[in-house]
Amino acid sequence: MAAATPIDRLYSDALAVAVDLENRGEVSLSVSASDNFRKSLLLAAASYFEHLMCNSVLEYVRERTQDSDLLTNFVNNKAISRQYHNWFTWDAANANQFFGLFGKDFREAMVQSVAASEPLQSGVKAFLEIGNERNKLVHQDYATFPLEKNLGEIYELYQKAQVFVDHIPTALRECDKKAEEGSA
């Protein structure tokens, strides 16, 4: 079993508080707390994924450039820092825009991988849904935004999306390895 992530702990804590309030007969307070918890969980999951994806790309660049600070800093400053939300078309049904940022070979390899794996397909869709809902939440009045999903549904999206996020570092390296083998 994988170590608990900050999102796992946040979900567990939020669920425990809501259940405790309900058990104490504080139903309206439990509903109010759950409403806030699910928005927090959504934002936390989106933020966590942004952190992981940016770090994955940066670590990959660092590895491929043999720790070149010049190239790593350039990529971080021009392609990563404040650019993450441009990597994806959040309301799309696929992550092909992101895949294409790494070139035709990576895009084609990822389209095939996603098509061949139901967990990866679900992961991509869940990841994009989290990002899209996050954007709506922060740009359409957080306090009154009518988030349709409950705490459990948001956590389930997070778990599905984790498959996609975890796959990216391996996919980048596999695509590079195939390209190197093909040119040898």
PDB file of C-alpha atoms in Angstrom:
ATOM      1  CA  MET A   1       0.000   0.000   0.000  1.00  0.00           C
ATOM      2  CA  ALA A   2       1.296   3.433  -0.967  1.00  0.00           C
ATOM      3  CA  ALA A   3       2.018   6.028   1.682  1.00  0.00           C
ATOM      4  CA  ALA A   4      -0.818   8.405   2.452  1.00  0.00           C
ATOM      5  CA  THR A   5      -0.618  11.655   0.547  1.00  0.00           C
ATOM      6  CA  PRO A   6      -1.604  15.038   1.963  1.00  0.00           C
ATOM      7  CA  ILE A   7      -4.859  14.679   0.026  1.00  0.00           C
ATOM      8  CA  ASP A   8      -5.571  11.291   1.615  1.00  0.00           C
ATOM      9  CA  ARG A   9      -5.064  12.831   5.057  1.00  0.00           C
ATOM     10  CA  LEU A  10      -7.197  15.878   4.240  1.00  0.00           C
ATOM     11  CA  TYR A  11     -10.038  13.651   3.048  1.00  0.00           C
ATOM     12  CA  SER A  12      -9.788  11.402   6.087  1.00  0.00           C
ATOM     13  CA  ASP A  13      -9.772  14.346   8.488  1.00  0.00           C
ATOM     14  CA  ALA A  14     -12.676  16.067   6.739  1.00  0.00           C
ATOM     15  CA  LEU A  15     -14.730  12.893   6.755  1.00  0.00           C
ATOM     16  CA  ALA A  16     -14.014  12.310  10.449  1.00  0.00           C
ATOM     17  CA  VAL A  17     -15.096  15.837  11.377  1.00  0.00           C
ATOM     18  CA  ALA A  18     -18.297  15.638   9.335  1.00  0.00           C
ATOM     19  CA  VAL A  19     -19.204  12.245  10.814  1.00  0.00           C
ATOM     20  CA  ASP A  20     -18.412  13.424  14.340  1.00  0.00           C
ATOM     21  CA  LEU A  21     -20.602  16.503  13.927  1.00  0.00           C
ATOM     22  CA  GLU A  22     -23.425  14.393  12.555  1.00  0.00           C
ATOM     23  CA  ASN A  23     -23.101  11.896  15.418  1.00  0.00           C
ATOM     24  CA  ARG A  24     -23.373  14.783  17.877  1.00  0.00           C
ATOM     25  CA  GLY A  25     -26.639  15.849  16.260  1.00  0.00           C
ATOM     26  CA  GLU A  26     -25.082  18.894  14.608  1.00  0.00           C
ATOM     27  CA  VAL A  27     -26.553  18.075  11.197  1.00  0.00           C
ATOM     28  CA  SER A  28     -26.608  21.612   9.779  1.00  0.00           C
ATOM     29  CA  LEU A  29     -23.070  22.255  11.023  1.00  0.00           C
ATOM     30  CA  SER A  30     -21.989  18.939   9.472  1.00  0.00           C
ATOM     31  CA  VAL A  31     -23.537  19.958   6.134  1.00  0.00           C
ATOM     32  CA  SER A  32     -21.838  23.359   6.276  1.00  0.00           C
ATOM     33  CA  ALA A  33     -18.482  21.826   7.181  1.00  0.00           C
ATOM     34  CA  SER A  34     -18.806  19.236   4.413  1.00  0.00           C
ATOM     35  CA  ASP A  35     -19.552  21.984   1.898  1.00  0.00           C
ATOM     36  CA  ASN A  36     -16.352  23.770   2.859  1.00  0.00           C
ATOM     37  CA  PHE A  37     -14.341  20.555   3.036  1.00  0.00           C
ATOM     38  CA  ARG A  38     -15.257  19.469  -0.474  1.00  0.00           C
ATOM     39  CA  LYS A  39     -14.196  22.811  -1.945  1.00  0.00           C
ATOM     40  CA  SER A  40     -10.964  22.634   0.024  1.00  0.00           C
ATOM     41  CA  LEU A  41     -10.386  19.045  -1.086  1.00  0.00           C
ATOM     42  CA  LEU A  42     -10.909  19.971  -4.728  1.00  0.00           C
ATOM     43  CA  LEU A  43      -8.482  22.899  -4.510  1.00  0.00           C
ATOM     44  CA  ALA A  44      -5.967  20.835  -2.586  1.00  0.00           C
ATOM     45  CA  ALA A  45      -6.090  17.994  -5.122  1.00  0.00           C
ATOM     46  CA  ALA A  46      -5.668  20.392  -8.055  1.00  0.00           C
ATOM     47  CA  SER A  47      -2.787  22.159  -6.316  1.00  0.00           C
ATOM     48  CA  TYR A  48      -1.150  18.864  -5.370  1.00  0.00           C
ATOM     49  CA  PHE A  49      -1.329  17.642  -8.953  1.00  0.00           C
ATOM     50  CA  GLU A  50       0.113  20.915 -10.248  1.00  0.00           C
ATOM     51  CA  HIS A  51       3.021  20.515  -7.850  1.00  0.00           C
ATOM     52  CA  LEU A  52       3.621  16.888  -8.869  1.00  0.00           C
ATOM     53  CA  MET A  53       3.347  17.522 -12.606  1.00  0.00           C
ATOM     54  CA  CYS A  54       5.648  20.552 -12.543  1.00  0.00           C
ATOM     55  CA  ASN A  55       8.190  18.693 -10.429  1.00  0.00           C
ATOM     56  CA  SER A  56       8.012  15.657 -12.714  1.00  0.00           C
ATOM     57  CA  VAL A  57       8.771  17.742 -15.774  1.00  0.00           C
ATOM     58  CA  LEU A  58      11.510  19.693 -14.013  1.00  0.00           C
ATOM     59  CA  GLU A  59      13.153  16.522 -12.676  1.00  0.00           C
ATOM     60  CA  TYR A  60      12.995  14.983 -16.127  1.00  0.00           C
ATOM     61  CA  VAL A  61      14.684  18.061 -17.624  1.00  0.00           C
ATOM     62  CA  ARG A  62      17.301  18.048 -14.865  1.00  0.00           C
ATOM     63  CA  GLU A  63      17.988  14.365 -15.525  1.00  0.00           C
ATOM     64  CA  ARG A  64      18.199  14.734 -19.312  1.00  0.00           C
ATOM     65  CA  THR A  65      20.433  17.808 -19.129  1.00  0.00           C
ATOM     66  CA  GLN A  66      22.693  16.140 -16.562  1.00  0.00           C
ATOM     67  CA  ASP A  67      21.803  18.694 -13.884  1.00  0.00           C
ATOM     68  CA  SER A  68      22.490  21.714 -16.065  1.00  0.00           C
ATOM     69  CA  ASP A  69      21.355  24.659 -13.974  1.00  0.00           C
ATOM     70  CA  LEU A  70      21.280  26.864 -17.065  1.00  0.00           C
ATOM     71  CA  LEU A  71      18.852  24.659 -18.990  1.00  0.00           C
ATOM     72  CA  THR A  72      16.831  23.666 -15.939  1.00  0.00           C
ATOM     73  CA  ASN A  73      16.381  27.310 -14.952  1.00  0.00           C
ATOM     74  CA  PHE A  74      15.457  28.266 -18.497  1.00  0.00           C
ATOM     75  CA  VAL A  75      12.818  25.548 -18.717  1.00  0.00           C
ATOM     76  CA  ASN A  76      11.510  26.370 -15.261  1.00  0.00           C
ATOM     77  CA  ASN A  77      11.276  30.090 -16.028  1.00  0.00           C
ATOM     78  CA  LYS A  78       9.779  29.845 -19.527  1.00  0.00           C
ATOM     79  CA  ALA A  79       7.863  26.564 -19.611  1.00  0.00           C
ATOM     80  CA  ILE A  80       6.880  25.712 -16.058  1.00  0.00           C
ATOM     81  CA  SER A  81       6.608  28.709 -13.750  1.00  0.00           C
ATOM     82  CA  ARG A  82       3.138  30.220 -14.143  1.00  0.00           C
ATOM     83  CA  GLN A  83       2.540  28.133 -17.267  1.00  0.00           C
ATOM     84  CA  TYR A  84       0.982  24.958 -15.876  1.00  0.00           C
ATOM     85  CA  HIS A  85      -2.611  25.961 -16.527  1.00  0.00           C
ATOM     86  CA  ASN A  86      -1.736  26.533 -20.190  1.00  0.00           C
ATOM     87  CA  TRP A  87      -0.470  22.978 -20.567  1.00  0.00           C
ATOM     88  CA  PHE A  88      -4.002  21.587 -20.693  1.00  0.00           C
ATOM     89  CA  THR A  89      -7.338  22.286 -22.293  1.00  0.00           C
ATOM     90  CA  TRP A  90      -9.184  21.714 -19.037  1.00  0.00           C
ATOM     91  CA  ASP A  91     -12.643  21.250 -20.511  1.00  0.00           C
ATOM     92  CA  ALA A  92     -11.411  18.777 -23.146  1.00  0.00           C
ATOM     93  CA  ALA A  93     -11.989  15.033 -23.061  1.00  0.00           C
ATOM     94  CA  ASN A  94      -8.278  14.264 -23.421  1.00  0.00           C
ATOM     95  CA  ALA A  95      -4.803  15.547 -22.542  1.00  0.00           C
ATOM     96  CA  ASN A  96      -3.523  15.597 -26.114  1.00  0.00           C
ATOM     97  CA  GLN A  97      -2.537  19.267 -25.893  1.00  0.00           C
ATOM     98  CA  PHE A  98      -0.229  18.428 -22.986  1.00  0.00           C
ATOM     99  CA  PHE A  99       1.150  15.351 -24.718  1.00  0.00           C
ATOM    100  CA  GLY A 100       1.876  17.396 -27.833  1.00  0.00           C
ATOM    101  CA  LEU A 101       4.057  19.822 -25.885  1.00  0.00           C
ATOM    102  CA  PHE A 102       6.677  17.059 -25.825  1.00  0.00           C
ATOM    103  CA  GLY A 103       6.439  16.419 -29.558  1.00  0.00           C
ATOM    104  CA  LYS A 104       4.710  14.129 -31.994  1.00  0.00           C
ATOM    105  CA  ASP A 105       6.316  10.896 -30.772  1.00  0.00           C
ATOM    106  CA  PHE A 106       5.301  11.446 -27.164  1.00  0.00           C
ATOM    107  CA  ARG A 107       1.812  12.518 -28.158  1.00  0.00           C
ATOM    108  CA  GLU A 108       1.310   9.411 -30.292  1.00  0.00           C
ATOM    109  CA  ALA A 109       2.757   7.119 -27.618  1.00  0.00           C
ATOM    110  CA  MET A 110       0.510   8.617 -24.947  1.00  0.00           C
ATOM    111  CA  VAL A 111      -2.616   8.512 -27.109  1.00  0.00           C
ATOM    112  CA  GLN A 112      -1.927   4.792 -27.646  1.00  0.00           C
ATOM    113  CA  SER A 113      -1.181   4.185 -23.959  1.00  0.00           C
ATOM    114  CA  VAL A 114      -4.343   5.937 -22.854  1.00  0.00           C
ATOM    115  CA  ALA A 115      -6.455   4.078 -25.417  1.00  0.00           C
ATOM    116  CA  ALA A 116      -5.024   0.751 -24.232  1.00  0.00           C
ATOM    117  CA  SER A 117      -5.584   1.334 -20.522  1.00  0.00           C
ATOM    118  CA  GLU A 118      -8.964   1.941 -18.917  1.00  0.00           C
ATOM    119  CA  PRO A 119      -7.393   3.123 -15.630  1.00  0.00           C
ATOM    120  CA  LEU A 120      -5.260   5.600 -17.568  1.00  0.00           C
ATOM    121  CA  GLN A 121      -8.297   6.771 -19.583  1.00  0.00           C
ATOM    122  CA  SER A 122     -10.239   7.285 -16.373  1.00  0.00           C
ATOM    123  CA  GLY A 123      -7.219   8.961 -14.828  1.00  0.00           C
ATOM    124  CA  VAL A 124      -6.901  11.498 -17.618  1.00  0.00           C
ATOM    125  CA  LYS A 125     -10.612  12.312 -17.492  1.00  0.00           C
ATOM    126  CA  ALA A 126     -10.585  12.635 -13.694  1.00  0.00           C
ATOM    127  CA  PHE A 127      -7.454  14.794 -13.785  1.00  0.00           C
ATOM    128  CA  LEU A 128      -8.986  17.161 -16.335  1.00  0.00           C
ATOM    129  CA  GLU A 129     -12.267  17.266 -14.418  1.00  0.00           C
ATOM    130  CA  ILE A 130     -10.449  18.251 -11.230  1.00  0.00           C
ATOM    131  CA  GLY A 131      -8.578  20.991 -13.084  1.00  0.00           C
ATOM    132  CA  ASN A 132     -11.720  22.225 -14.810  1.00  0.00           C
ATOM    133  CA  GLU A 133     -13.754  22.261 -11.597  1.00  0.00           C
ATOM    134  CA  ARG A 134     -10.898  24.029  -9.832  1.00  0.00           C
ATOM    135  CA  ASN A 135     -10.910  26.744 -12.474  1.00  0.00           C
ATOM    136  CA  LYS A 136     -14.652  27.209 -12.164  1.00  0.00           C
ATOM    137  CA  LEU A 137     -14.437  27.276  -8.381  1.00  0.00           C
ATOM    138  CA  VAL A 138     -11.763  29.974  -8.207  1.00  0.00           C
ATOM    139  CA  HIS A 139     -13.100  32.093 -11.070  1.00  0.00           C
ATOM    140  CA  GLN A 140     -16.840  31.913 -10.331  1.00  0.00           C
ATOM    141  CA  ASP A 141     -17.074  33.153  -6.737  1.00  0.00           C
ATOM    142  CA  TYR A 142     -15.657  30.509  -4.432  1.00  0.00           C
ATOM    143  CA  ALA A 143     -18.064  31.340  -1.584  1.00  0.00           C
ATOM    144  CA  THR A 144     -21.226  30.712  -3.582  1.00  0.00           C
ATOM    145  CA  PHE A 145     -19.991  28.285  -6.246  1.00  0.00           C
ATOM    146  CA  PRO A 146     -22.409  25.322  -6.461  1.00  0.00           C
ATOM    147  CA  LEU A 147     -19.927  22.427  -6.458  1.00  0.00           C
ATOM    148  CA  GLU A 148     -22.038  19.432  -7.473  1.00  0.00           C
ATOM    149  CA  LYS A 149     -19.791  16.634  -6.210  1.00  0.00           C
ATOM    150  CA  ASN A 150     -19.752  15.421  -2.626  1.00  0.00           C
ATOM    151  CA  LEU A 151     -16.592  14.796  -0.617  1.00  0.00           C
ATOM    152  CA  GLY A 152     -16.429  11.110  -1.561  1.00  0.00           C
ATOM    153  CA  GLU A 153     -16.889  11.812  -5.277  1.00  0.00           C
ATOM    154  CA  ILE A 154     -14.092  14.395  -5.249  1.00  0.00           C
ATOM    155  CA  TYR A 155     -11.805  11.982  -3.445  1.00  0.00           C
ATOM    156  CA  GLU A 156     -12.653   9.264  -5.969  1.00  0.00           C
ATOM    157  CA  LEU A 157     -11.721  11.640  -8.818  1.00  0.00           C
ATOM    158  CA  TYR A 158      -8.450  12.345  -7.045  1.00  0.00           C
ATOM    159  CA  GLN A 159      -7.669   8.639  -6.734  1.00  0.00           C
ATOM    160  CA  LYS A 160      -8.418   8.014 -10.413  1.00  0.00           C
ATOM    161  CA  ALA A 161      -6.404  11.053 -11.525  1.00  0.00           C
ATOM    162  CA  GLN A 162      -3.426   9.883  -9.479  1.00  0.00           C
ATOM    163  CA  VAL A 163      -2.953   7.035 -11.981  1.00  0.00           C
ATOM    164  CA  PHE A 164      -2.367   9.569 -14.770  1.00  0.00           C
ATOM    165  CA  VAL A 165      -0.110  11.832 -12.714  1.00  0.00           C
ATOM    166  CA  ASP A 166       1.975   8.854 -11.566  1.00  0.00           C
ATOM    167  CA  HIS A 167       2.311   7.623 -15.151  1.00  0.00           C
ATOM    168  CA  ILE A 168       3.828  10.793 -16.635  1.00  0.00           C
ATOM    169  CA  PRO A 169       7.413  10.480 -15.296  1.00  0.00           C
ATOM    170  CA  THR A 170       7.648   6.887 -16.548  1.00  0.00           C
ATOM    171  CA  ALA A 171       6.064   7.733 -19.896  1.00  0.00           C
ATOM    172  CA  LEU A 172       8.549  10.544 -20.549  1.00  0.00           C
ATOM    173  CA  ARG A 173      11.496   8.264 -19.884  1.00  0.00           C
ATOM    174  CA  GLU A 174      10.050   5.371 -21.896  1.00  0.00           C
ATOM    175  CA  CYS A 175       9.469   7.592 -24.911  1.00  0.00           C
ATOM    176  CA  ASP A 176      13.024   8.898 -24.724  1.00  0.00           C
ATOM    177  CA  LYS A 177      14.389   5.363 -24.394  1.00  0.00           C
ATOM    178  CA  LYS A 178      12.483   4.242 -27.510  1.00  0.00           C
ATOM    179  CA  ALA A 179      13.789   7.266 -29.437  1.00  0.00           C
ATOM    180  CA  GLU A 180      17.360   6.506 -28.394  1.00  0.00           C
ATOM    181  CA  GLU A 181      16.986   2.839 -29.351  1.00  0.00           C
ATOM    182  CA  GLY A 182      15.533   3.856 -32.707  1.00  0.00           C
ATOM    183  CA  SER A 183      18.440   6.156 -33.500  1.00  0.00           C
ATOM    184  CA  ALA A 184      21.112   3.643 -32.470  1.00  0.00           C
TER     185      ALA A 184
END
